[in-house]
Backbone as a printed PyTorch tensor [residue, N CA C, xyz], in Angstrom:
tensor([[[ 94.4770,   0.2070,  90.3820],
         [ 93.4460,  -0.5920,  91.0320],
         [ 92.3410,  -0.8300,  90.0040]],

        [[ 91.9110,  -2.0730,  89.7990],
         [ 90.8820,  -2.3530,  88.8130],
         [ 89.5640,  -1.7240,  89.2410]],

        [[ 88.6740,  -1.4920,  88.2600],
         [ 87.3790,  -0.8560,  88.5470],
         [ 86.5510,  -1.7120,  89.5010]],

        [[ 86.5490,  -3.0210,  89.3010],
         [ 85.7540,  -3.9070,  90.1670],
         [ 86.2870,  -3.8880,  91.5880]],

        [[ 87.5940,  -3.9340,  91.7290],
         [ 88.2060,  -3.9020,  93.0550],
         [ 87.9330,  -2.5610,  93.7280]],

        [[ 88.0370,  -1.4730,  92.9590],
         [ 87.7360,  -0.1460,  93.5060],
         [ 86.3060,  -0.1040,  94.0040]],

        [[ 85.3630,  -0.6180,  93.2010],
         [ 83.9610,  -0.5860,  93.5840],
         [ 83.7370,  -1.3510,  94.8880]],

        [[ 84.3080,  -2.5430,  94.9770],
         [ 84.1310,  -3.3620,  96.1810],
         [ 84.7490,  -2.6540,  97.3810]],

        [[ 85.9740,  -2.1640,  97.2230],
         [ 86.6710,  -1.5150,  98.3270],
         [ 85.9570,  -0.2460,  98.7700]],

        [[ 85.6120,   0.6140,  97.8300],
         [ 85.0570,   1.9100,  98.1740],
         [ 83.5780,   1.8470,  98.5300]],

        [[ 82.8800,   0.7480,  98.2800],
         [ 81.4600,   0.6600,  98.6470],
         [ 81.2780,   0.3850, 100.1320]],

        [[ 82.3420,   0.0380, 100.8470],
         [ 82.2280,  -0.2670, 102.2700],
         [ 82.5880,   0.9110, 103.1640]],

        [[ 82.9790,   2.0330, 102.5930],
         [ 83.3320,   3.1930, 103.4030],
         [ 82.5860,   4.4120, 102.8820]],

        [[ 82.5740,   5.4690, 103.6790],
         [ 81.8460,   6.6720, 103.2830],
         [ 82.4470,   7.2510, 102.0040]],

        [[ 81.6010,   7.9210, 101.1850],
         [ 82.0880,   8.4930,  99.9220],
         [ 83.2450,   9.4820, 100.1180]],

        [[ 83.1740,  10.3190, 101.1480],
         [ 84.2570,  11.2950, 101.3440],
         [ 85.5540,  10.5800, 101.7270]],

        [[ 85.4540,   9.5720, 102.5610],
         [ 86.6230,   8.7920, 102.9730],
         [ 87.1870,   8.0310, 101.7710]],

        [[ 86.2910,   7.4870, 100.9350],
         [ 86.7220,   6.7510,  99.7490],
         [ 87.4880,   7.6630,  98.8050]],

        [[ 86.9960,   8.8970,  98.6220],
         [ 87.6590,   9.8440,  97.7340],
         [ 89.0520,  10.1750,  98.2560]],

        [[ 89.1570,  10.3940,  99.5790],
         [ 90.4390,  10.7110, 100.2000],
         [ 91.4330,   9.5710,  99.9730]],

        [[ 90.9970,   8.3540, 100.2260],
         [ 91.8800,   7.1930, 100.0780],
         [ 92.2730,   7.0000,  98.6200]],

        [[ 91.2920,   7.1510,  97.7130],
         [ 91.5570,   6.9610,  96.2960],
         [ 92.5960,   7.9680,  95.8020]],

        [[ 92.4650,   9.2250,  96.2460],
         [ 93.4260,  10.2680,  95.8710],
         [ 94.8160,   9.8990,  96.3560]],

        [[ 94.9030,   9.4770,  97.6120],
         [ 96.2070,   9.1320,  98.1660],
         [ 96.8040,   7.9000,  97.4940]],

        [[ 95.9790,   6.9240,  97.1720],
         [ 96.4810,   5.7350,  96.4850],
         [ 96.9810,   6.0890,  95.0910]],

        [[ 96.2390,   6.9690,  94.4150],
         [ 96.6600,   7.4060,  93.0810],
         [ 98.0070,   8.0880,  93.1300]],

        [[ 98.1830,   8.9560,  94.1090],
         [ 99.4600,   9.6530,  94.2810],
         [100.5620,   8.6590,  94.6190]],

        [[100.2560,   7.7080,  95.4820],
         [101.2270,   6.7030,  95.8850],
         [101.6960,   5.8850,  94.6860]],

        [[100.7580,   5.5200,  93.8070],
         [101.1220,   4.7310,  92.6380],
         [102.0010,   5.5240,  91.6730]],

        [[101.8270,   6.8530,  91.6460],
         [102.6180,   7.6860,  90.7540],
         [103.9900,   8.0100,  91.3380]],

        [[104.0820,   8.1380,  92.6820],
         [105.3280,   8.5320,  93.3340],
         [105.6760,   7.5690,  94.4740]],

        [[106.1990,   6.4050,  94.1500],
         [106.4880,   5.4380,  95.1980],
         [107.5560,   5.8930,  96.1930]],

        [[108.4010,   6.8700,  95.8600],
         [109.4520,   7.3340,  96.7720],
         [108.8830,   8.0560,  97.9880]],

        [[107.7050,   8.6510,  97.8240],
         [107.1420,   9.4440,  98.9180],
         [106.0880,   8.6650,  99.7180]],

        [[106.1900,   7.3550,  99.7310],
         [105.1950,   6.5120, 100.3880],
         [105.0430,   6.8270, 101.8730]],

        [[106.1110,   7.2120, 102.5270],
         [106.0620,   7.4740, 103.9610],
         [105.1500,   8.6530, 104.2870]],

        [[105.0370,   9.6080, 103.3600],
         [104.1940,  10.7810, 103.5780],
         [102.7200,  10.4990, 103.3530]],

        [[102.4020,   9.3550, 102.8050],
         [101.0270,   9.0940, 102.4020],
         [100.3360,   8.0220, 103.2310]],

        [[100.7240,   7.8540, 104.4520],
         [100.0800,   6.8760, 105.3150],
         [ 98.6370,   7.3070, 105.5010]],

        [[ 97.7230,   6.3770, 105.2750],
         [ 96.3060,   6.7060, 105.3520],
         [ 95.8480,   6.6410, 106.8030]],

        [[ 95.4780,   7.7870, 107.3700],
         [ 95.0540,   7.7810, 108.7720],
         [ 93.6450,   7.2150, 108.9140]],

        [[ 93.3990,   6.5590, 110.0280],
         [ 92.0560,   6.0820, 110.3260],
         [ 91.3440,   7.1550, 111.1130]],

        [[ 90.0400,   7.3090, 110.8810],
         [ 89.3200,   8.3230, 111.6470],
         [ 89.3520,   7.9780, 113.1370]],

        [[ 89.2560,   9.0010, 113.9750],
         [ 89.2750,   8.7950, 115.4140],
         [ 88.1420,   7.8660, 115.8530]],

        [[ 86.9360,   8.1290, 115.3650],
         [ 85.7880,   7.2960, 115.7160],
         [ 85.2580,   6.6450, 114.4500]],

        [[ 85.1240,   5.3330, 114.4420],
         [ 84.5460,   4.6980, 113.2590],
         [ 83.0690,   5.0770, 113.1590]],

        [[ 82.5970,   5.1810, 111.9180],
         [ 81.1910,   5.5130, 111.7080],
         [ 80.3350,   4.3160, 112.1130]],

        [[ 79.3270,   4.5780, 112.9330],
         [ 78.4390,   3.5010, 113.3620],
         [ 77.0560,   3.7150, 112.7640]],

        [[ 76.4680,   2.6540, 112.2170],
         [ 75.1120,   2.7980, 111.7000],
         [ 74.1380,   3.0080, 112.8630]],

        [[ 73.0480,   3.6620, 112.5660],
         [ 72.0350,   3.8870, 113.5940],
         [ 71.4920,   2.5440, 114.0740]],

        [[ 71.2460,   2.4550, 115.3760],
         [ 70.7090,   1.2060, 115.9110],
         [ 69.2330,   1.1130, 115.5540]],

        [[ 68.8570,  -0.0310, 115.0620],
         [ 67.4770,  -0.2580, 114.6810],
         [ 67.0090,  -1.5090, 115.4070]],

        [[ 65.8180,  -1.4400, 115.9180],
         [ 65.2970,  -2.5630, 116.6920],
         [ 64.7820,  -3.6650, 115.7740]],

        [[ 65.1710,  -4.8880, 116.0930],
         [ 64.7230,  -6.0480, 115.3280],
         [ 63.2200,  -6.2200, 115.5530]],

        [[ 62.4730,  -6.4560, 114.4810],
         [ 61.0250,  -6.5970, 114.6300],
         [ 60.6500,  -7.9480, 115.2390]],

        [[ 59.4510,  -8.0170, 115.7520],
         [ 58.9420,  -9.3000, 116.2410],
         [ 58.6740, -10.1900, 115.0230]],

        [[ 58.6620, -11.4970, 115.2040],
         [ 58.3390, -12.3880, 114.0760],
         [ 56.9670, -12.0620, 113.4670]],

        [[ 56.0310, -11.6280, 114.3020],
         [ 54.6840, -11.2960, 113.8130],
         [ 54.7460, -10.0830, 112.8750]],

        [[ 55.5210,  -9.0730, 113.2890],
         [ 55.6440,  -7.8830, 112.4510],
         [ 56.3410,  -8.2260, 111.1320]],

        [[ 57.4160,  -8.9950, 111.2090],
         [ 58.1430,  -9.3950, 110.0040],
         [ 57.2470, -10.2340, 109.0880]],

        [[ 56.3550, -11.0160, 109.6720],
         [ 55.4340, -11.8500, 108.8970],
         [ 54.5550, -10.9900, 107.9880]],

        [[ 54.1870,  -9.8040, 108.4550],
         [ 53.3280,  -8.9040, 107.6780],
         [ 54.0100,  -8.4150, 106.3970]],

        [[ 55.3330,  -8.4080, 106.3900],
         [ 56.0720,  -7.9190, 105.2300],
         [ 55.9120,  -8.8040, 104.0080]],

        [[ 55.5980, -10.0650, 104.2130],
         [ 55.5280, -10.9920, 103.0770],
         [ 54.5010, -10.5620, 102.0440]],

        [[ 53.4930,  -9.7950, 102.4780],
         [ 52.4450,  -9.3590, 101.5530],
         [ 52.4190,  -7.8480, 101.3540]],

        [[ 53.3750,  -7.1420, 101.9210],
         [ 53.3490,  -5.6870, 101.8120],
         [ 54.7590,  -5.1020, 101.7510]],

        [[ 55.1780,  -4.7860, 100.5400],
         [ 56.4760,  -4.1380, 100.3770],
         [ 56.4600,  -2.7800, 101.0680]],

        [[ 55.3200,  -2.1200, 101.0560],
         [ 55.2010,  -0.8150, 101.7070],
         [ 55.5160,  -0.9120, 103.1980]],

        [[ 54.9570,  -1.9140, 103.8760],
         [ 55.2330,  -2.0920, 105.3100],
         [ 56.6990,  -2.4550, 105.5370]],

        [[ 57.2430,  -3.2640, 104.6710],
         [ 58.6470,  -3.6510, 104.7620],
         [ 59.5470,  -2.4170, 104.6720]],

        [[ 59.2840,  -1.5520, 103.7020],
         [ 60.1300,  -0.3780, 103.4780],
         [ 59.9250,   0.7060, 104.5360]],

        [[ 58.7860,   0.6960, 105.2070],
         [ 58.5220,   1.6750, 106.2700],
         [ 59.2750,   1.3270, 107.5550]],

        [[ 59.6560,   0.0750, 107.6940],
         [ 60.3560,  -0.3690, 108.8900],
         [ 61.8680,  -0.2880, 108.6390]],

        [[ 62.6080,   0.4760, 109.4440],
         [ 64.0520,   0.6110, 109.2070],
         [ 64.7950,  -0.7280, 109.1650]],

        [[ 64.4240,  -1.6560, 110.0430],
         [ 65.0790,  -2.9650, 110.0480],
         [ 64.7030,  -3.7430, 108.7890]],

        [[ 63.4420,  -3.6310, 108.4030],
         [ 62.9730,  -4.3000, 107.1860],
         [ 63.6880,  -3.7720, 105.9580]],

        [[ 63.8010,  -2.4500, 105.8760],
         [ 64.4940,  -1.8210, 104.7490],
         [ 65.9480,  -2.2740, 104.6960]],

        [[ 66.6140,  -2.2770, 105.8390],
         [ 68.0230,  -2.7010, 105.8980],
         [ 68.1650,  -4.1720, 105.4980]],

        [[ 67.2490,  -5.0170, 105.9690],
         [ 67.3040,  -6.4520, 105.6390],
         [ 67.0670,  -6.6770, 104.1510]],

        [[ 66.0900,  -5.9710, 103.5980],
         [ 65.7610,  -6.0890, 102.1780],
         [ 66.9380,  -5.6180, 101.3230]],

        [[ 67.5500,  -4.5290, 101.7350],
         [ 68.6950,  -3.9840, 101.0050],
         [ 69.8690,  -4.9650, 101.0450]],

        [[ 70.1160,  -5.5440, 102.2140],
         [ 71.1880,  -6.5360, 102.3520],
         [ 70.9280,  -7.7280, 101.4320]],

        [[ 69.6770,  -8.1680, 101.3890],
         [ 69.3110,  -9.2810, 100.5150],
         [ 69.5870,  -8.9310,  99.0520]],

        [[ 69.1480,  -7.7400,  98.6260],
         [ 69.3480,  -7.3430,  97.2310],
         [ 70.8310,  -7.1900,  96.9020]],

        [[ 71.6220,  -6.7050,  97.8640],
         [ 73.0640,  -6.6060,  97.6470],
         [ 73.6710,  -7.9930,  97.4640]],

        [[ 73.1680,  -8.9620,  98.2060],
         [ 73.6930, -10.3290,  98.0920],
         [ 73.3950, -10.9100,  96.7100]],

        [[ 72.3740, -10.3790,  96.0460],
         [ 72.0220, -10.8280,  94.6930],
         [ 72.5810,  -9.8960,  93.6170]],

        [[ 73.3540,  -8.9030,  94.0270],
         [ 73.9030,  -7.9050,  93.1160],
         [ 72.7980,  -7.2000,  92.3300]],

        [[ 71.6930,  -6.9000,  93.0090],
         [ 70.5780,  -6.2200,  92.3450],
         [ 70.0200,  -5.0980,  93.2140]],

        [[ 70.9200,  -4.3610,  93.8500],
         [ 70.4660,  -3.3250,  94.7850],
         [ 70.1120,  -2.0020,  94.1280]],

        [[ 70.2800,  -1.8790,  92.8000],
         [ 70.0160,  -0.5800,  92.1680],
         [ 68.5680,  -0.1270,  92.3440]],

        [[ 67.6160,  -1.0550,  92.3690],
         [ 66.2140,  -0.6520,  92.5190],
         [ 65.9420,  -0.0380,  93.8890]],

        [[ 66.4140,  -0.6730,  94.9380],
         [ 66.1650,  -0.1330,  96.2830],
         [ 66.9620,   1.1520,  96.4820]],

        [[ 68.1480,   1.2290,  95.9120],
         [ 68.9300,   2.4590,  96.0270],
         [ 68.2300,   3.6170,  95.3120]],

        [[ 67.6330,   3.3280,  94.1600],
         [ 66.8720,   4.3600,  93.4430],
         [ 65.6640,   4.7850,  94.2720]],

        [[ 64.9480,   3.8140,  94.8280],
         [ 63.7650,   4.1200,  95.6310],
         [ 64.1550,   5.0030,  96.8220]],

        [[ 65.2370,   4.6610,  97.5030],
         [ 65.7140,   5.4450,  98.6500],
         [ 66.1300,   6.8520,  98.2000]],

        [[ 66.8340,   6.9440,  97.0720],
         [ 67.2560,   8.2520,  96.5520],
         [ 66.0360,   9.1290,  96.2650]],

        [[ 64.9770,   8.5310,  95.7410],
         [ 63.7420,   9.2820,  95.4650],
         [ 63.0880,   9.7510,  96.7620]],

        [[ 63.0840,   8.9050,  97.7740],
         [ 62.5160,   9.2930,  99.0700],
         [ 63.3180,  10.4490,  99.6760]],

        [[ 64.6290,  10.3790,  99.5910],
         [ 65.4810,  11.4640, 100.0920],
         [ 65.2430,  12.7500,  99.2890]],

        [[ 65.1030,  12.5920,  97.9840],
         [ 64.8680,  13.7300,  97.0900],
         [ 63.5880,  14.4850,  97.4790]],

        [[ 62.5520,  13.7600,  97.8330],
         [ 61.2660,  14.3790,  98.1830],
         [ 61.3550,  15.2510,  99.4330]],

        [[ 62.3830,  15.0530, 100.2370],
         [ 62.5420,  15.8220, 101.4750],
         [ 63.2550,  17.1590, 101.2510]],

        [[ 63.8200,  17.3500, 100.0650],
         [ 64.5680,  18.5800,  99.7660],
         [ 63.5790,  19.7250,  99.5490]],

        [[ 63.8630,  20.8550, 100.1780],
         [ 62.9840,  22.0260, 100.0730],
         [ 63.5790,  23.1450,  99.2110]],

        [[ 64.9110,  23.2310,  99.1480],
         [ 65.5740,  24.3050,  98.4160],
         [ 65.6330,  23.9490,  96.9210]],

        [[ 65.0310,  24.7900,  96.0420],
         [ 64.9920,  24.4720,  94.6020],
         [ 66.3530,  24.1790,  93.9650]],

        [[ 67.3820,  24.9240,  94.3270],
         [ 68.7100,  24.6910,  93.7350],
         [ 69.2490,  23.3150,  94.1190]],

        [[ 69.0590,  22.9420,  95.3820],
         [ 69.5110,  21.6220,  95.8330],
         [ 68.6710,  20.5260,  95.1910]],

        [[ 67.3820,  20.8140,  94.9940],
         [ 66.4890,  19.8500,  94.3500],
         [ 66.9500,  19.5810,  92.9170]],

        [[ 67.2950,  20.6320,  92.1910],
         [ 67.7610,  20.4810,  90.8060],
         [ 69.0700,  19.6960,  90.7570]],

        [[ 69.9630,  19.9850,  91.6950],
         [ 71.2490,  19.2900,  91.7610],
         [ 71.0490,  17.7940,  92.0410]],

        [[ 70.1990,  17.4900,  93.0100],
         [ 69.9310,  16.0860,  93.3730],
         [ 69.2000,  15.3650,  92.2340]],

        [[ 68.2760,  16.0560,  91.5690],
         [ 67.5390,  15.4570,  90.4460],
         [ 68.5110,  15.0500,  89.3390]],

        [[ 69.4620,  15.9240,  89.0460],
         [ 70.4660,  15.6350,  88.0190],
         [ 71.2920,  14.4150,  88.4230]],

        [[ 71.6800,  14.3750,  89.6840],
         [ 72.4860,  13.2600,  90.1840],
         [ 71.7150,  11.9380,  90.0860]],

        [[ 70.4480,  11.9470,  90.4840],
         [ 69.6220,  10.7320,  90.4100],
         [ 69.4820,  10.2920,  88.9550]],

        [[ 69.2390,  11.2490,  88.0720],
         [ 69.1010,  10.9230,  86.6500],
         [ 70.3760,  10.2710,  86.1220]],

        [[ 71.5100,  10.8780,  86.4200],
         [ 72.7770,  10.3630,  85.9040],
         [ 73.1620,   9.0130,  86.5040]],

        [[ 72.7640,   8.7870,  87.7370],
         [ 73.1340,   7.5390,  88.4040],
         [ 72.1940,   6.3770,  88.0840]],

        [[ 70.8880,   6.6870,  87.8620],
         [ 69.9030,   5.6070,  87.7440],
         [ 69.0710,   5.5830,  86.4570]],

        [[ 68.8560,   6.7130,  85.8120],
         [ 67.8820,   6.7800,  84.7190],
         [ 68.5150,   6.7850,  83.3360]],

        [[ 69.5190,   7.6060,  83.1390],
         [ 70.0700,   7.7440,  81.7870],
         [ 70.6140,   6.4130,  81.2710]],

        [[ 70.6330,   6.2750,  79.9550],
         [ 71.1650,   5.0550,  79.3460],
         [ 72.6140,   4.8820,  79.7440]],

        [[ 72.9730,   3.6600,  80.0610],
         [ 74.3260,   3.3010,  80.4920],
         [ 74.7190,   3.9300,  81.8310]],

        [[ 73.7320,   4.3130,  82.6460],
         [ 74.0170,   4.8600,  83.9770],
         [ 74.6850,   3.7800,  84.8200]],

        [[ 75.5230,   4.1670,  85.7820],
         [ 76.2330,   3.1720,  86.6030],
         [ 75.2930,   2.1960,  87.3150]],

        [[ 74.1270,   2.6880,  87.7410],
         [ 73.1640,   1.8270,  88.4410],
         [ 71.8090,   1.9190,  87.7390]],

        [[ 71.8320,   1.8150,  86.4350],
         [ 70.6190,   2.0070,  85.6390],
         [ 69.4980,   1.0550,  86.0730]],

        [[ 68.3250,   1.6480,  86.3300],
         [ 67.1560,   0.8480,  86.6900],
         [ 66.3850,   0.5080,  85.4210]],

        [[ 65.6300,  -0.5530,  85.4940],
         [ 64.9060,  -1.0500,  84.3420],
         [ 63.5100,  -0.4230,  84.2850]],

        [[ 63.4040,   0.6790,  83.5370],
         [ 62.0960,   1.3070,  83.3390],
         [ 61.8240,   1.4030,  81.8480]],

        [[ 60.5450,   1.4470,  81.5020],
         [ 60.1540,   1.4940,  80.1000],
         [ 60.4390,   2.8760,  79.4990]],

        [[ 60.3900,   2.9390,  78.1800],
         [ 60.7140,   4.1740,  77.4540],
         [ 59.7750,   5.3160,  77.8420]],

        [[ 58.4980,   5.0360,  77.9650],
         [ 57.5280,   6.0720,  78.3320],
         [ 57.8710,   6.6890,  79.6890]],

        [[ 58.1440,   5.8520,  80.6640],
         [ 58.4790,   6.3340,  82.0160],
         [ 59.7530,   7.1640,  81.9820]],

        [[ 60.7420,   6.6960,  81.2360],
         [ 62.0050,   7.4390,  81.1170],
         [ 61.7490,   8.8020,  80.4680]],

        [[ 60.9090,   8.8170,  79.4470],
         [ 60.5900,  10.0520,  78.7400],
         [ 59.8710,  11.0550,  79.6500]],

        [[ 58.8830,  10.5830,  80.4060],
         [ 58.1570,  11.4520,  81.3350],
         [ 59.1120,  12.0120,  82.3870]],

        [[ 59.9810,  11.1660,  82.9000],
         [ 60.9480,  11.5970,  83.9160],
         [ 61.8820,  12.6600,  83.3460]],

        [[ 62.3440,  12.4640,  82.1280],
         [ 63.2310,  13.4420,  81.4970],
         [ 62.5190,  14.7880,  81.3220]],

        [[ 61.2450,  14.7620,  80.9490],
         [ 60.4720,  16.0060,  80.8140],
         [ 60.3300,  16.6860,  82.1710]],

        [[ 60.1320,  15.8960,  83.2170],
         [ 59.9950,  16.4540,  84.5690],
         [ 61.2810,  17.1260,  85.0490]],

        [[ 62.4030,  16.7170,  84.5110],
         [ 63.6870,  17.2780,  84.9300],
         [ 63.8890,  18.7220,  84.4670]],

        [[ 63.0920,  19.1590,  83.4940],
         [ 63.2000,  20.5310,  83.0100],
         [ 62.8990,  21.5080,  84.1440]],

        [[ 61.8770,  21.1890,  84.9260],
         [ 61.5350,  21.9820,  86.1140],
         [ 61.3360,  21.0120,  87.2710]],

        [[ 62.4120,  20.6510,  87.9480],
         [ 62.3070,  19.6650,  89.0270],
         [ 61.3280,  20.0850,  90.1260]],

        [[ 60.5570,  19.1040,  90.5740],
         [ 59.6230,  19.3170,  91.6820],
         [ 59.6510,  18.0600,  92.5430]],

        [[ 58.8850,  18.0790,  93.6090],
         [ 58.8290,  16.9230,  94.5160],
         [ 58.3670,  15.6730,  93.7690]],

        [[ 57.5780,  15.8550,  92.7180],
         [ 57.0150,  14.7090,  91.9940],
         [ 57.8110,  14.3190,  90.7380]],

        [[ 59.0010,  14.8630,  90.5510],
         [ 59.7970,  14.6000,  89.3490],
         [ 59.9640,  13.1080,  89.0540]],

        [[ 60.2330,  12.3190,  90.0800],
         [ 60.5220,  10.8940,  89.8790],
         [ 59.3600,   9.9770,  90.2680]],

        [[ 58.1880,  10.5430,  90.5240],
         [ 57.0730,   9.7300,  91.0220],
         [ 56.7340,   8.5370,  90.1340]],

        [[ 56.6040,   8.7600,  88.8350],
         [ 56.2310,   7.6590,  87.9390],
         [ 57.3180,   6.5780,  87.9280]],

        [[ 58.5620,   6.9890,  87.8040],
         [ 59.6720,   6.0160,  87.7840],
         [ 59.7430,   5.2690,  89.1140]],

        [[ 59.5600,   6.0000,  90.2140],
         [ 59.6100,   5.3610,  91.5280],
         [ 58.4730,   4.3440,  91.6750]],

        [[ 57.2910,   4.6950,  91.1760],
         [ 56.1540,   3.7550,  91.2250],
         [ 56.4440,   2.4930,  90.4240]],

        [[ 57.0280,   2.6680,  89.2470],
         [ 57.3590,   1.5090,  88.3960],
         [ 58.3730,   0.5940,  89.0950]],

        [[ 59.3780,   1.1970,  89.7050],
         [ 60.4030,   0.4100,  90.3940],
         [ 59.8120,  -0.2670,  91.6230]],

        [[ 58.9330,   0.4280,  92.3290],
         [ 58.2600,  -0.1700,  93.4850],
         [ 57.4720,  -1.4070,  93.0390]],

        [[ 56.7210,  -1.2700,  91.9390],
         [ 55.9300,  -2.4060,  91.4340],
         [ 56.8290,  -3.5620,  91.0160]],

        [[ 57.9590,  -3.2440,  90.4070],
         [ 58.9120,  -4.2780,  90.0070],
         [ 59.4650,  -5.0120,  91.2270]],

        [[ 59.8380,  -4.2660,  92.2640],
         [ 60.3670,  -4.8940,  93.4840],
         [ 59.2740,  -5.7270,  94.1620]],

        [[ 58.0510,  -5.2190,  94.1510],
         [ 56.9350,  -5.9250,  94.7810],
         [ 56.6520,  -7.2500,  94.0700]],

        [[ 56.7020,  -7.2190,  92.7570],
         [ 56.3930,  -8.4050,  91.9500],
         [ 57.5530,  -9.4000,  91.8920]],

        [[ 58.7900,  -8.8770,  91.8430],
         [ 59.9450,  -9.7240,  91.6000],
         [ 60.8270,  -9.9390,  92.8360]],

        [[ 61.2660,  -8.8560,  93.4620],
         [ 62.2310,  -8.9490,  94.5600],
         [ 61.6170,  -9.4130,  95.8690]],

        [[ 60.4230,  -8.9230,  96.2000],
         [ 59.7990,  -9.2880,  97.4680],
         [ 59.5730, -10.7970,  97.5940]],

        [[ 59.0210, -11.4690,  96.5780],
         [ 58.8630, -12.9260,  96.7130],
         [ 60.1820, -13.6640,  96.9290]],

        [[ 61.2430, -13.2060,  96.2750],
         [ 62.5560, -13.8390,  96.4780],
         [ 63.0660, -13.5640,  97.8870]],

        [[ 62.8500, -12.3460,  98.3740],
         [ 63.2610, -11.9860,  99.7320],
         [ 62.5420, -12.8630, 100.7580]],

        [[ 61.2530, -13.0700, 100.5650],
         [ 60.4450, -13.8680, 101.4970],
         [ 60.9440, -15.3180, 101.5540]],

        [[ 61.5040, -15.8080, 100.4670],
         [ 62.0450, -17.1750, 100.4380],
         [ 63.4850, -17.2380, 100.9600]],

        [[ 64.1060, -16.0810, 101.1790],
         [ 65.5190, -16.0510, 101.5620],
         [ 65.7270, -16.4270, 103.0270]],

        [[ 66.9560, -16.8200, 103.3420],
         [ 67.3240, -17.1290, 104.7310],
         [ 67.2240, -15.8920, 105.6200]],

        [[ 67.5440, -14.7360, 105.0640],
         [ 67.4780, -13.4890, 105.8400],
         [ 66.0710, -13.2970, 106.3970]],

        [[ 65.0720, -13.4550, 105.5470],
         [ 63.6820, -13.2740, 105.9900],
         [ 63.2330, -14.4260, 106.8790]],

        [[ 63.5940, -15.6330, 106.4940],
         [ 63.1600, -16.8040, 107.2710],
         [ 63.6410, -16.7280, 108.7120]],

        [[ 64.8460, -16.1830, 108.9240],
         [ 65.3620, -16.0170, 110.2830],
         [ 64.5360, -15.0010, 111.0830]],

        [[ 63.9980, -14.0150, 110.3950],
         [ 63.2120, -12.9720, 111.0710],
         [ 61.8510, -13.4760, 111.5500]],

        [[ 61.2750, -14.4200, 110.8310],
         [ 59.9330, -14.8860, 111.1920],
         [ 59.9380, -16.1200, 112.0890]],

        [[ 61.1270, -16.5720, 112.4860],
         [ 61.2170, -17.7370, 113.3900],
         [ 60.8120, -17.3530, 114.7840]]])
């Protein structure tokens, strides 16, 4: 399976389910005689996203000038993320969300593990979802990783927030997704 096809296929299902399917497909490709044993079962209950209430047009209107208000609203965050995915530029919002999740971790060992994962996925050079931050910010973040704390990614997260506010938010406001919300 090509890398691009794998990414598209596995981005629509949960990571654990994707790993299970990928393992079985790999085995199937190596041993075509045992295909009958490798039927991929579907889960009993499909995973359903949490229901989020659609905002009023007035509330959505407020988002045009405030990325903070947009990101605080679950529907706004989901709409913004969908928009960025449609532009193939979702790494910034994914990094921002990962940082917000990271700040909720209380156990130091889990914090260090998550910090490493965020660094490898978004910060390090040639990372799969590398975000565009300047050398100084990257350097400060790397120093913070020596002793991870709640504020390890604060500077990088602020830079990405400013980038989304300056660049992504205006494009989102002009998009059909947003225009439908304010009608």
